[in-house]
Amino acid sequence: MRVFHCDSYILRLPAGHRFPMQKYGRLRERVVGELGPGWELLHPPAVSDGQILLAHDRDYLARVKDGALSQTELRGLGFPWSPELVERARRSAGGTLAAARAALEHGVGVNLAGGTHHAGIARPEGFCVFNDAAITARTLQMEQRLRRVAIVDCDVHQGNGTAEIFQDDPNTFTLSLHGAKNFPFDKPLGDLDRALADGTGDHEYLDCLEQALTLMDERFSPELIIYLAGADPHEQDRLGRLNLTREGLAARDLRVFDYCRDRNLPVAVAMAGGYGRDIEDTVAIHLETVRLAATCARGDRVMDSPAQLESH
């Protein structure tokens, strides 16, 4: 299984900034410690201007590159502009694209960053500059590697940028499970949205995921799954407002990976959000996603149903 990471994922931020940037370095260290037979840790290429323009507006790309984002845009983004920010955004999207290419070849690929689903056609938002899943889907479609892509978004925040980019696009299906009252407060409709009440726990979440995957199966036949495996539905996440345990999040990952295995679907995994009160919780949740992706890559069935949560 190919796993993608680079030092550009770790952006230097002002002291006291609320984004847990250090999680990327800690996750890489944990993954290196876990590397077993069949695992490769690789450096992703940056996406090109042409690839970015498959999902984003030309003037917006120019403003990002030139450091000409407005103060309103920078406030919405939550990061200060720098050349390093632009490089990070290019590499994060490149990591998901590389993971998708690896998935098409080997069944599974993993990006240790990505999940930048708030970036819209012409705006940054919520720590997201370029939409990695959208760039990946559009690039592979443009290259005629495939036609139909499903984005299964299990970050606790709705992927408003992804929904905007793929509005009325019959070849890309967007599925999102997210907090009903959480950011973003303006949630454009995707193809299948499931908004969850504050405090939703493991079993209700897993039942909802099961139903959503079944509905997607009835409506769409993907050739690739891009899976955003956010750690932020965790009960100890500062921004999450849901109540999933670490075992529940592992069961979520297992359900998605079994869905892909049962249909012989390649799956590219991006880590997405995670803002744990204890950063080690976030790192451990992401690490478990990577471990379970490796199980999927071996072709093993890892879980039969959400009812097995207690025995997991």
Coordinates of C-alpha atoms in Angstrom, one line a residue:
M1 CA 0.0 0.0 0.0
R2 CA 1.3 3.4 -0.9
V3 CA 1.1 6.2 1.7
F4 CA 1.9 9.8 0.8
H5 CA 3.4 12.5 3.0
C6 CA 5.8 15.4 2.6
D7 CA 7.3 18.1 5.0
S8 CA 5.3 20.8 3.1
Y9 CA 2.2 19.5 4.8
I10 CA 3.5 21.1 8.0
L11 CA 2.9 24.9 7.7
R12 CA 4.6 27.3 10.2
L13 CA 1.8 29.2 12.0
P14 CA 1.7 32.1 14.4
A15 CA 2.1 31.1 18.1
G16 CA -1.2 30.1 19.6
H17 CA -2.9 29.3 16.3
R18 CA -5.9 26.9 16.9
F19 CA -5.1 24.6 13.9
P20 CA -3.2 21.5 15.2
M21 CA -0.6 21.5 12.4
Q22 CA 1.8 19.3 14.5
K23 CA -0.6 16.3 13.9
Y24 CA 0.9 15.7 10.5
G25 CA 4.4 15.2 11.7
R26 CA 3.3 13.0 14.6
L27 CA 1.2 10.9 12.3
R28 CA 4.1 10.5 9.9
E29 CA 6.3 9.3 12.8
R30 CA 3.7 6.8 13.9
V31 CA 3.2 5.5 10.4
V32 CA 6.9 5.0 9.9
G33 CA 6.9 3.1 13.1
E34 CA 4.1 0.9 11.8
L35 CA 5.5 0.3 8.3
G36 CA 5.3 -3.4 7.5
P37 CA 5.6 -5.6 4.4
G38 CA 3.9 -4.0 1.4
W39 CA 3.8 -0.5 2.8
E40 CA 5.6 2.4 1.1
L41 CA 5.9 6.0 2.3
L42 CA 6.3 8.2 -0.7
H43 CA 6.6 12.0 -1.5
P44 CA 3.7 13.3 -3.5
P45 CA 4.1 15.7 -6.5
A46 CA 2.4 19.1 -6.3
V47 CA -0.6 19.6 -8.5
S48 CA -0.1 21.8 -11.6
D49 CA -2.0 25.0 -12.4
G50 CA -3.8 23.1 -15.1
Q51 CA -5.0 20.4 -12.7
I52 CA -6.2 23.1 -10.2
L53 CA -8.2 24.8 -12.9
L54 CA -10.2 21.7 -13.5
A55 CA -11.9 22.6 -10.2
H56 CA -11.2 26.2 -9.5
D57 CA -11.6 29.6 -11.1
R58 CA -8.6 31.1 -12.9
D59 CA -8.8 34.4 -11.2
Y60 CA -8.9 32.7 -7.8
L61 CA -5.8 30.7 -8.6
A62 CA -4.0 33.9 -9.6
R63 CA -5.0 35.5 -6.3
V64 CA -3.7 32.6 -4.3
K65 CA -0.4 32.4 -6.2
D66 CA 0.2 36.2 -6.0
G67 CA -0.8 36.6 -2.4
A68 CA -3.7 38.8 -3.4
L69 CA -6.4 37.2 -1.4
S70 CA -8.6 39.8 0.3
Q71 CA -8.7 40.2 4.1
T72 CA -12.2 38.7 4.0
E73 CA -10.9 35.7 2.2
L74 CA -8.0 35.3 4.6
R75 CA -10.4 35.5 7.6
G76 CA -12.5 32.8 6.0
L77 CA -9.4 30.7 5.3
G78 CA -8.0 31.0 8.8
F79 CA -4.4 30.9 7.7
P80 CA -2.1 33.8 6.9
W81 CA -0.9 33.9 3.2
S82 CA 2.7 32.8 2.4
P83 CA 4.5 31.0 -0.4
E84 CA 4.7 28.0 1.9
L85 CA 0.9 28.0 2.2
V86 CA 0.6 27.8 -1.6
E87 CA 3.1 25.0 -1.7
R88 CA 1.3 23.1 1.1
A89 CA -2.0 23.4 -0.8
R90 CA -0.5 22.1 -4.0
R91 CA 1.2 19.2 -2.2
S92 CA -1.9 18.3 -0.1
A93 CA -4.0 18.0 -3.3
G94 CA -1.1 16.2 -5.0
G95 CA -1.1 13.7 -2.2
T96 CA -4.7 12.8 -2.8
L97 CA -4.2 12.6 -6.5
A98 CA -1.2 10.3 -6.0
A99 CA -3.2 8.2 -3.6
A100 CA -6.0 7.8 -6.2
R101 CA -3.5 6.8 -8.8
A102 CA -2.1 4.2 -6.4
A103 CA -5.6 3.0 -5.7
L104 CA -6.3 2.5 -9.4
E105 CA -3.1 0.4 -9.6
H106 CA -3.1 -1.4 -6.2
G107 CA -6.7 -1.0 -4.8
V108 CA -5.9 1.4 -2.0
G109 CA -3.8 4.6 -1.6
V110 CA -3.5 6.9 1.4
N111 CA -2.7 10.6 1.8
L112 CA -1.6 11.6 5.3
A113 CA -3.2 15.0 4.7
G114 CA -6.0 16.3 2.4
G115 CA -9.7 16.4 2.9
T116 CA -9.8 20.1 2.0
H117 CA -13.5 20.1 1.2
H118 CA -14.4 23.6 2.1
A119 CA -12.5 25.2 -0.7
G120 CA -15.0 26.3 -3.4
I121 CA -14.7 27.2 -7.0
A122 CA -13.4 30.7 -6.3
R123 CA -12.8 31.0 -2.5
P124 CA -10.8 29.5 0.4
E125 CA -12.6 28.6 3.6
G126 CA -12.0 26.6 6.8
F127 CA -8.3 26.0 6.4
C128 CA -8.8 24.8 2.8
V129 CA -7.2 26.5 -0.2
F130 CA -7.6 24.0 -3.1
N131 CA -10.2 21.2 -3.0
D132 CA -8.1 18.0 -3.2
A133 CA -10.9 15.6 -3.9
A134 CA -12.4 17.7 -6.7
I135 CA -9.0 18.2 -8.3
T136 CA -8.3 14.5 -8.1
A137 CA -11.7 13.4 -9.5
R138 CA -11.6 16.0 -12.4
T139 CA -7.9 15.1 -13.2
L140 CA -8.6 11.4 -13.5
Q141 CA -11.8 12.0 -15.5
M142 CA -9.9 14.4 -17.9
E143 CA -7.2 11.8 -18.4
Q144 CA -10.0 9.3 -19.2
R145 CA -8.7 7.0 -16.5
L146 CA -12.3 6.6 -15.3
R147 CA -15.6 8.3 -15.7
R148 CA -17.5 8.0 -12.4
V149 CA -16.2 9.0 -9.0
A150 CA -17.9 9.0 -5.6
I151 CA -16.7 11.2 -2.7
V152 CA -17.6 9.7 0.6
D153 CA -17.1 12.5 3.2
C154 CA -17.1 11.4 6.8
D155 CA -15.6 14.6 8.2
V156 CA -17.8 16.1 10.8
H157 CA -18.2 19.3 8.8
Q158 CA -20.2 19.3 5.5
G159 CA -18.0 19.5 2.4
N160 CA -19.7 22.7 1.1
G161 CA -16.9 23.4 -1.4
T162 CA -17.1 19.9 -2.9
A163 CA -20.9 20.2 -3.2
E164 CA -20.6 23.5 -5.0
I165 CA -18.0 22.3 -7.4
F166 CA -19.9 19.2 -8.4
Q167 CA -23.4 20.7 -8.5
D168 CA -25.2 19.2 -11.5
D169 CA -22.2 17.0 -12.4
P170 CA -23.7 13.5 -13.3
N171 CA -20.3 11.8 -13.2
T172 CA -19.4 12.7 -9.6
F173 CA -21.4 11.7 -6.6
T174 CA -21.0 13.5 -3.2
L175 CA -22.1 11.7 0.0
S176 CA -21.6 13.6 3.3
L177 CA -22.3 12.6 6.9
H178 CA -21.9 15.7 9.1
G179 CA -23.1 17.6 12.1
A180 CA -26.4 19.4 11.3
K181 CA -25.6 22.5 13.5
N182 CA -21.8 22.6 12.8
F183 CA -19.7 24.6 10.4
P184 CA -20.3 25.5 7.6
F185 CA -23.7 27.2 8.4
D186 CA -24.5 27.5 4.7
K187 CA -24.6 23.9 3.4
P188 CA -25.2 23.6 -0.3
L189 CA -26.9 20.3 -1.2
G190 CA -24.7 17.5 -2.4
D191 CA -26.0 14.3 -4.0
L192 CA -26.7 12.7 -0.6
D193 CA -26.4 14.6 2.7
R194 CA -27.1 13.2 6.1
A195 CA -27.1 15.8 8.8
L196 CA -26.7 14.4 12.3
A197 CA -27.8 15.9 15.6
D198 CA -25.4 17.1 18.3
G199 CA -24.4 14.2 20.5
T200 CA -24.9 11.4 17.9
G201 CA -23.1 8.3 19.0
D202 CA -21.6 5.2 17.4
H203 CA -24.6 3.1 16.6
E204 CA -26.8 5.9 15.2
Y205 CA -23.9 7.1 13.1
L206 CA -23.1 3.6 11.8
D207 CA -26.7 2.9 10.9
C208 CA -26.9 6.2 9.0
L209 CA -23.7 5.4 7.2
E210 CA -25.0 2.0 6.3
Q211 CA -28.2 3.5 4.9
A212 CA -26.4 6.2 3.0
L213 CA -24.0 3.7 1.3
T214 CA -27.0 1.6 0.3
L215 CA -28.7 4.6 -1.2
M216 CA -25.6 5.6 -3.1
D217 CA -25.3 2.0 -4.4
E218 CA -28.9 2.3 -5.8
R219 CA -28.3 5.7 -7.4
F220 CA -24.7 5.6 -8.7
S221 CA -22.0 3.1 -9.9
P222 CA -18.6 4.6 -9.0
E223 CA -15.3 3.4 -10.5
L224 CA -13.4 5.0 -7.6
I225 CA -14.1 6.1 -4.0
I226 CA -12.4 9.1 -2.5
Y227 CA -12.9 8.7 1.2
L228 CA -12.5 11.6 3.6
A229 CA -11.8 9.9 7.0
G230 CA -12.1 12.8 9.4
A231 CA -11.1 12.2 13.0
D232 CA -13.4 15.1 14.2
P233 CA -16.6 13.1 14.8
H234 CA -14.7 11.9 18.0
E235 CA -16.3 12.5 21.3
Q236 CA -13.3 14.5 22.5
D237 CA -12.9 16.7 19.4
R238 CA -13.0 20.4 20.2
L239 CA -15.0 21.2 17.0
G240 CA -16.9 18.0 16.5
R241 CA -20.1 18.1 18.6
L242 CA -20.7 14.4 17.9
N243 CA -20.1 11.6 20.3
L244 CA -18.3 8.8 18.5
T245 CA -15.7 6.7 20.3
R246 CA -12.5 5.6 18.8
E247 CA -14.0 2.1 18.3
G248 CA -16.9 3.7 16.5
L249 CA -14.7 5.6 14.2
A250 CA -12.8 2.4 13.4
A251 CA -16.1 0.7 12.7
R252 CA -16.9 3.5 10.3
D253 CA -13.7 3.1 8.4
L254 CA -14.2 -0.7 8.3
R255 CA -17.7 -0.2 6.8
V256 CA -16.4 2.0 4.1
F257 CA -13.5 -0.3 3.3
D258 CA -15.7 -3.4 3.2
Y259 CA -18.1 -1.5 0.9
C260 CA -15.2 -1.0 -1.5
R261 CA -13.8 -4.5 -1.1
D262 CA -17.1 -6.1 -1.8
R263 CA -17.5 -4.2 -5.1
N264 CA -13.8 -4.4 -6.1
L265 CA -13.7 -0.6 -6.0
P266 CA -10.4 1.3 -5.6
V267 CA -10.3 3.7 -2.7
A268 CA -8.2 6.8 -2.1
V269 CA -8.1 7.9 1.6
A270 CA -7.5 11.4 2.8
M271 CA -7.2 12.2 6.6
A272 CA -9.5 15.4 6.7
G273 CA -10.1 17.1 10.0
G274 CA -9.3 16.4 13.6
Y275 CA -9.1 18.8 16.5
G276 CA -8.9 16.6 19.5
R277 CA -8.5 18.2 23.0
D278 CA -5.6 15.7 23.2
I279 CA -3.8 15.8 19.9
E280 CA -2.7 12.2 20.5
D281 CA -6.3 11.1 20.2
T282 CA -6.5 12.6 16.7
V283 CA -3.2 11.0 15.7
A284 CA -4.3 7.6 17.0
I285 CA -7.6 7.8 15.1
H286 CA -5.9 8.8 11.8
L287 CA -3.3 6.0 12.4
E288 CA -6.0 3.4 12.8
T289 CA -7.6 4.6 9.5
V290 CA -4.2 3.9 7.8
R291 CA -3.9 0.5 9.5
L292 CA -7.4 -0.5 8.4
A293 CA -6.7 0.8 4.8
A294 CA -3.8 -1.6 4.8
T295 CA -6.1 -4.5 5.7
C296 CA -8.4 -3.4 2.9
A297 CA -5.4 -3.4 0.5
R298 CA -4.6 -7.0 1.4
G299 CA -8.2 -7.9 0.3
D300 CA -9.4 -9.0 3.7
R301 CA -12.9 -8.5 4.7
V302 CA -12.7 -6.6 8.0
M303 CA -16.3 -6.2 9.2
D304 CA -19.6 -7.7 8.3
S305 CA -22.0 -5.2 9.9
P306 CA -22.1 -2.3 12.4
A307 CA -23.7 -4.7 14.9
Q308 CA -20.2 -6.1 15.4
L309 CA -19.0 -2.9 17.0
E310 CA -19.0 -4.3 20.5
S311 CA -16.7 -7.2 19.4
H312 CA -14.3 -5.0 17.4

